[in-house]
PDB file of C-alpha atoms in Angstrom:
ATOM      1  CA  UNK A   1     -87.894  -0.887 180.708  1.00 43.00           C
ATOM      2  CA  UNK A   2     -90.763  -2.565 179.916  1.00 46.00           C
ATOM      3  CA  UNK A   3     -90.186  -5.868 181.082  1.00 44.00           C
ATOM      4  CA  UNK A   4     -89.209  -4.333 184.046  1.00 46.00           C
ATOM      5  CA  UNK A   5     -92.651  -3.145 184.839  1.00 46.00           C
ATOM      6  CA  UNK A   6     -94.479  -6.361 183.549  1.00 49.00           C
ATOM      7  CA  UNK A   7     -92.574  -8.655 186.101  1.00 48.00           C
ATOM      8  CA  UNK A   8     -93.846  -6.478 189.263  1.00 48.00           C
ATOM      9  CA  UNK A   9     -97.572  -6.972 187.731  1.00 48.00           C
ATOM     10  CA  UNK A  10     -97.379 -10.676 187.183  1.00 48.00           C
ATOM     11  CA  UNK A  11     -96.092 -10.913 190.552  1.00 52.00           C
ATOM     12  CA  UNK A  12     -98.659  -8.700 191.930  1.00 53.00           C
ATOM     13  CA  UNK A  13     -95.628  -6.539 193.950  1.00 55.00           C
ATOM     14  CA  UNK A  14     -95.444  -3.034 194.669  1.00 56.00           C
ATOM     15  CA  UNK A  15     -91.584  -2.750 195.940  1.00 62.00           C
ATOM     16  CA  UNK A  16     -90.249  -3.812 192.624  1.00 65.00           C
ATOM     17  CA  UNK A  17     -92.264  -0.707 190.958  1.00 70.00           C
ATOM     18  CA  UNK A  18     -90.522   0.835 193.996  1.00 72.00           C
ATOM     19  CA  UNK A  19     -87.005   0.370 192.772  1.00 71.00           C
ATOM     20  CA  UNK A  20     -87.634   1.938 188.998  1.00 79.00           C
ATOM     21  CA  UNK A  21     -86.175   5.164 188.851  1.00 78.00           C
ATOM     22  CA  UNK A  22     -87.851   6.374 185.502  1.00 83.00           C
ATOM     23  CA  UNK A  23     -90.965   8.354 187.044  1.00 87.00           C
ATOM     24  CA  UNK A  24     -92.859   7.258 183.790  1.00 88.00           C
ATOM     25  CA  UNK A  25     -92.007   3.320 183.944  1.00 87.00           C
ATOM     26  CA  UNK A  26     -92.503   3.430 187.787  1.00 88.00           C
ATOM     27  CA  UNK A  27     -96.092   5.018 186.845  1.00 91.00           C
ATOM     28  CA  UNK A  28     -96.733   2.143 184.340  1.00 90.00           C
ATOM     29  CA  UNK A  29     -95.214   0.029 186.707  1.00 88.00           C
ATOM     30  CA  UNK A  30     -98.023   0.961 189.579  1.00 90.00           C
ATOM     31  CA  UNK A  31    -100.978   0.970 186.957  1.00 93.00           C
ATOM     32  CA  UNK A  32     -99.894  -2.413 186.054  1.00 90.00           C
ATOM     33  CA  UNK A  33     -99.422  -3.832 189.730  1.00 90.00           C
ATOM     34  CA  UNK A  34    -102.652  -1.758 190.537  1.00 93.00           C
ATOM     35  CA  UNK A  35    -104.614  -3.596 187.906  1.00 92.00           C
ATOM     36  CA  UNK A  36    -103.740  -6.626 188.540  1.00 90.00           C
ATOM     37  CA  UNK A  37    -104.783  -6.695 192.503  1.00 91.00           C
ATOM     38  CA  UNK A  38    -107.564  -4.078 192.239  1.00 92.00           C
ATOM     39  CA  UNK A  39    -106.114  -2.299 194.891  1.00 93.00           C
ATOM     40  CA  UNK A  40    -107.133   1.417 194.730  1.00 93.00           C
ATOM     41  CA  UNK A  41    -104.172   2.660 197.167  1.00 94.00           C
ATOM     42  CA  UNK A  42    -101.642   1.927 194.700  1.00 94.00           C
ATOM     43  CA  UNK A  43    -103.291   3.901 192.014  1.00 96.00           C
ATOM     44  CA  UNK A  44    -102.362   6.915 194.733  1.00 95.00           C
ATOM     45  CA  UNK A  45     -98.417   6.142 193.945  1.00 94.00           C
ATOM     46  CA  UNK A  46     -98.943   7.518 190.496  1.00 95.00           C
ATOM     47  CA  UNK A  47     -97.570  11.100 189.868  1.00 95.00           C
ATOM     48  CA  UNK A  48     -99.105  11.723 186.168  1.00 94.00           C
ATOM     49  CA  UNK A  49    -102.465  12.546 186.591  1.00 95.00           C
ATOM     50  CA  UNK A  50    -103.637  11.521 182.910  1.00 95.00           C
ATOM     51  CA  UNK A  51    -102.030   7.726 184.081  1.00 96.00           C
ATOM     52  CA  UNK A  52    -103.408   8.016 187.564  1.00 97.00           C
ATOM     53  CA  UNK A  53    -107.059   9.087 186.716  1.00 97.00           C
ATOM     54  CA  UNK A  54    -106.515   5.829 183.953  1.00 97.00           C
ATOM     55  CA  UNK A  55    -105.697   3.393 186.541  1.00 97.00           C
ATOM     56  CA  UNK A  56    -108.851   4.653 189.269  1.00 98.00           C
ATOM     57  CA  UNK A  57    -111.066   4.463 186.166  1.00 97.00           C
ATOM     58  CA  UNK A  58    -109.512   0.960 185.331  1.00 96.00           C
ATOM     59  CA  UNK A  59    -110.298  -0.445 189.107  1.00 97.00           C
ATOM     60  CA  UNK A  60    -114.035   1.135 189.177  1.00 97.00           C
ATOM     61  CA  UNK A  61    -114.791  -0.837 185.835  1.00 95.00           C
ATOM     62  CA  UNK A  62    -113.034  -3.805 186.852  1.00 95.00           C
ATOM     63  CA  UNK A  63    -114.531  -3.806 190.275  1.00 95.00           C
ATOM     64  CA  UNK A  64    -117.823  -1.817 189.550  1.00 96.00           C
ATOM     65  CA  UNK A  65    -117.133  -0.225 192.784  1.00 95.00           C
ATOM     66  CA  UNK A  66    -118.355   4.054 192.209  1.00 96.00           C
ATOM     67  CA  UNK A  67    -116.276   4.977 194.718  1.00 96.00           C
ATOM     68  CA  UNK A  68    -113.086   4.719 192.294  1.00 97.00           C
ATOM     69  CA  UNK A  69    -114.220   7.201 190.240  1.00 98.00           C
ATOM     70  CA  UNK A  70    -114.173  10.092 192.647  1.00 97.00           C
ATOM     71  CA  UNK A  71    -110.632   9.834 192.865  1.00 97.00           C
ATOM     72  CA  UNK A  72    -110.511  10.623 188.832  1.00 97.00           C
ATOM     73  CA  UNK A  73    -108.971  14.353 188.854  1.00 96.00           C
ATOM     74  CA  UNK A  74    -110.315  15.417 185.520  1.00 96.00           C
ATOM     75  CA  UNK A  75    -113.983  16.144 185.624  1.00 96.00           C
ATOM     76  CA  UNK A  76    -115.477  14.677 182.428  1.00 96.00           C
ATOM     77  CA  UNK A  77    -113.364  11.716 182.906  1.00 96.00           C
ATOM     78  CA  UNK A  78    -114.933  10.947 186.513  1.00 97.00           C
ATOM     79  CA  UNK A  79    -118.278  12.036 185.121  1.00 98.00           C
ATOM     80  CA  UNK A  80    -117.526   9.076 182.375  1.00 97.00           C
ATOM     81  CA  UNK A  81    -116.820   7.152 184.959  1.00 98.00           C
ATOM     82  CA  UNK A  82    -119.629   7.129 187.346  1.00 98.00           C
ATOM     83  CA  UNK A  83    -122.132   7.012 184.140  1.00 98.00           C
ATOM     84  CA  UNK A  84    -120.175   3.671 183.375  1.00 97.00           C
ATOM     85  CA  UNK A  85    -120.505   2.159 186.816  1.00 98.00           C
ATOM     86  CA  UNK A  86    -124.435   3.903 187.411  1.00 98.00           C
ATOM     87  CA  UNK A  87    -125.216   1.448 184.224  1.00 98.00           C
ATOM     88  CA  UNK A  88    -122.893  -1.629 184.979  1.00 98.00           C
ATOM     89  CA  UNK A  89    -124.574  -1.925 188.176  1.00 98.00           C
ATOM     90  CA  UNK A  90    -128.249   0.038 187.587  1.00 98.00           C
ATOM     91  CA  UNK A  91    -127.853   2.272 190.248  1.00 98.00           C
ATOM     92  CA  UNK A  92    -129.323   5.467 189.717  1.00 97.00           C
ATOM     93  CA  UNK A  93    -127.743   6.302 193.142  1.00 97.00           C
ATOM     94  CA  UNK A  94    -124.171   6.730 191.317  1.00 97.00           C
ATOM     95  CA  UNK A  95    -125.897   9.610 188.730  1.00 98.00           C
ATOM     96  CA  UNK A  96    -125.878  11.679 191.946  1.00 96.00           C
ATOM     97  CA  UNK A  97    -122.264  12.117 192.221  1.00 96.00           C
ATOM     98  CA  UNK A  98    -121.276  13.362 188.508  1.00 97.00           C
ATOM     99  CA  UNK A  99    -120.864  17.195 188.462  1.00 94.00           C
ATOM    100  CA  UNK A 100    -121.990  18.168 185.027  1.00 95.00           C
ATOM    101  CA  UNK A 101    -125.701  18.577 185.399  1.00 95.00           C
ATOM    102  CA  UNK A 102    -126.162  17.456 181.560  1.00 96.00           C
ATOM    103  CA  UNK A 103    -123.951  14.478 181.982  1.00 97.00           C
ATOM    104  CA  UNK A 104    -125.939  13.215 185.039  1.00 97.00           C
ATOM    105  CA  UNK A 105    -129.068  13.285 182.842  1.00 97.00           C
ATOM    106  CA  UNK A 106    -127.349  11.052 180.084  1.00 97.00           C
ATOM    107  CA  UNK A 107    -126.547   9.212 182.931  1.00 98.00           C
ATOM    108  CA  UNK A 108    -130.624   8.481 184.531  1.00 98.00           C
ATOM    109  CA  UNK A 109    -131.522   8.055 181.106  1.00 98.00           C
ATOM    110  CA  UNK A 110    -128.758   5.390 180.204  1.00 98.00           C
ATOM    111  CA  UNK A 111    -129.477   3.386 184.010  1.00 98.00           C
ATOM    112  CA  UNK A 112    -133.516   3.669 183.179  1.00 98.00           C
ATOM    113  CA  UNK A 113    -132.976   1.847 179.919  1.00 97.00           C
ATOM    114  CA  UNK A 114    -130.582  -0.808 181.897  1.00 97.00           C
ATOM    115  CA  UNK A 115    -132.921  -1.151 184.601  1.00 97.00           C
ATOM    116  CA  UNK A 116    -136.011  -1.164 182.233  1.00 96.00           C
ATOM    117  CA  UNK A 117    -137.600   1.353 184.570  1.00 98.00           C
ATOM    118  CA  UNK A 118    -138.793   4.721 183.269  1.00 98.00           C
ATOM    119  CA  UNK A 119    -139.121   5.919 187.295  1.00 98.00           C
ATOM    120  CA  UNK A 120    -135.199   6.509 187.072  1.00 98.00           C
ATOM    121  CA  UNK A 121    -135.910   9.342 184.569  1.00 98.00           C
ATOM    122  CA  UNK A 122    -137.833  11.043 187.590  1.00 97.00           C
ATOM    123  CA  UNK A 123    -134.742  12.102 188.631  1.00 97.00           C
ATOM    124  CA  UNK A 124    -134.643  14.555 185.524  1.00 97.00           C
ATOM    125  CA  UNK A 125    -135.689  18.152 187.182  1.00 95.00           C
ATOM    126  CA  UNK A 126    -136.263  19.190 183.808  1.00 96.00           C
ATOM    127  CA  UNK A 127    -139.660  18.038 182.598  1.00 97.00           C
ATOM    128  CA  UNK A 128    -139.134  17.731 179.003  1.00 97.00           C
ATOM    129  CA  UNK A 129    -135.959  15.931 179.261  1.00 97.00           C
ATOM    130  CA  UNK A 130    -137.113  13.441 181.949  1.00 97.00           C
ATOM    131  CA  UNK A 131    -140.116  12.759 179.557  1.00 98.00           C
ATOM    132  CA  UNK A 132    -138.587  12.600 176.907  1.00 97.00           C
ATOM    133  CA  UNK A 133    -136.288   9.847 179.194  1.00 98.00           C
ATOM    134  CA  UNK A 134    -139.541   7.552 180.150  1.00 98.00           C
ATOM    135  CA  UNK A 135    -140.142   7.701 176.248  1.00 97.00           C
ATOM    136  CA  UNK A 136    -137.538   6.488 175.197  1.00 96.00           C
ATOM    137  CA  UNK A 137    -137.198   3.779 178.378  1.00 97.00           C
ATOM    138  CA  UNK A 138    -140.614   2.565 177.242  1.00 97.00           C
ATOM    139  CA  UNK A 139    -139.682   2.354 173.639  1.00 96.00           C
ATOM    140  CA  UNK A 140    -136.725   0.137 174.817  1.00 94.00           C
ATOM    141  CA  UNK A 141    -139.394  -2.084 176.917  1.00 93.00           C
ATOM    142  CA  UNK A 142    -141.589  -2.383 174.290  1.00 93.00           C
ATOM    143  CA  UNK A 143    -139.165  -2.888 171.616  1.00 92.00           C
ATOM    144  CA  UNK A 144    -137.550  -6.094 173.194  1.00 89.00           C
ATOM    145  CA  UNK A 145    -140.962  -7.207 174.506  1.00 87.00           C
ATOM    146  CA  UNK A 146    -141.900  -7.318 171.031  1.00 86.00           C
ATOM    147  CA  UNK A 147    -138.662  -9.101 170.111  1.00 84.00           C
ATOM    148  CA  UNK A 148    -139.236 -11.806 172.745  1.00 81.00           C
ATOM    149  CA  UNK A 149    -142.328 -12.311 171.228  1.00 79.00           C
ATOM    150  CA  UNK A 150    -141.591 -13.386 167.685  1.00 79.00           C
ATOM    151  CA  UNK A 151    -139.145 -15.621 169.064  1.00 72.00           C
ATOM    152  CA  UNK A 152    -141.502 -17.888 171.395  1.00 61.00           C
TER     153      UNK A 152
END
């Protein structure tokens, strides 16, 4: 039951999710525990891959920690992931690790505009693309520059 998987969360216990024998309640149960410590193992008690992948993306944006999202089974999902931590944290360095080439350029052009640095975009190996990256990086610079500047 439900309350039955919000007690083991408020508590912050793992053997009362233990004791549920609905699979999906004990799932919720574990997401809910897992959440509340940020404690990635527990995420691995999970059987149903659509809750499991939920919880490791969960911890990796609670935590910012990359690392989360390569436990994400579905691929777009992680990719989502990692583009979500690359910005939170503006490290290009995460863009390395998401599989769909087109998704890792969304994700250099997304951590350029966070980091205000049109370099990142270098990481483009198309040309066109990773200019059109730095354009659109500068545009960002210039466009709050020029904010900053009606305010003062």
């Amino acid at each position: 039951s439900y309350s039955q998987t919000k007690i083991p969360a408020i508590r912050k216990e793992v053997p009362i999710s233990e004791n549920i024998d609905d699979a999906d309640w004990k799932d919720i149960c574990y997401n809910d525990v897992a959440e509340a410590t940020n404690k990635t193992e527990i995420c691995s008690k999970i059987i149903r891959t659509s809750t499991a992948d939920s919880c490791y993306d969960t911890l990796a944006e609670n935590t910012n920690y990359a690392v989360n999202c390569a436990y994400i089974r579905d691929i777009a999902n992680r990719d989502l992931c990692f583009i979500s931590v690359a910005v939170a944290t503006k490290n290009a360095d995460t863009c390395q690790e998401i599989i769909v080439k087109e998704a890792g350029w969304t994700c250099f052009r997304k951590v350029a505009k966070a980091a205000k640095n049109p370099d990142i975009c270098g990481h483009i190996d198309i040309r066109v693309i990773s200019e059109d990256c730095r354009q659109a990086v500068n545009q960002t610079i210039a466009a709050e520059e020029a904010s900053a500047s009606q305010l003062n």
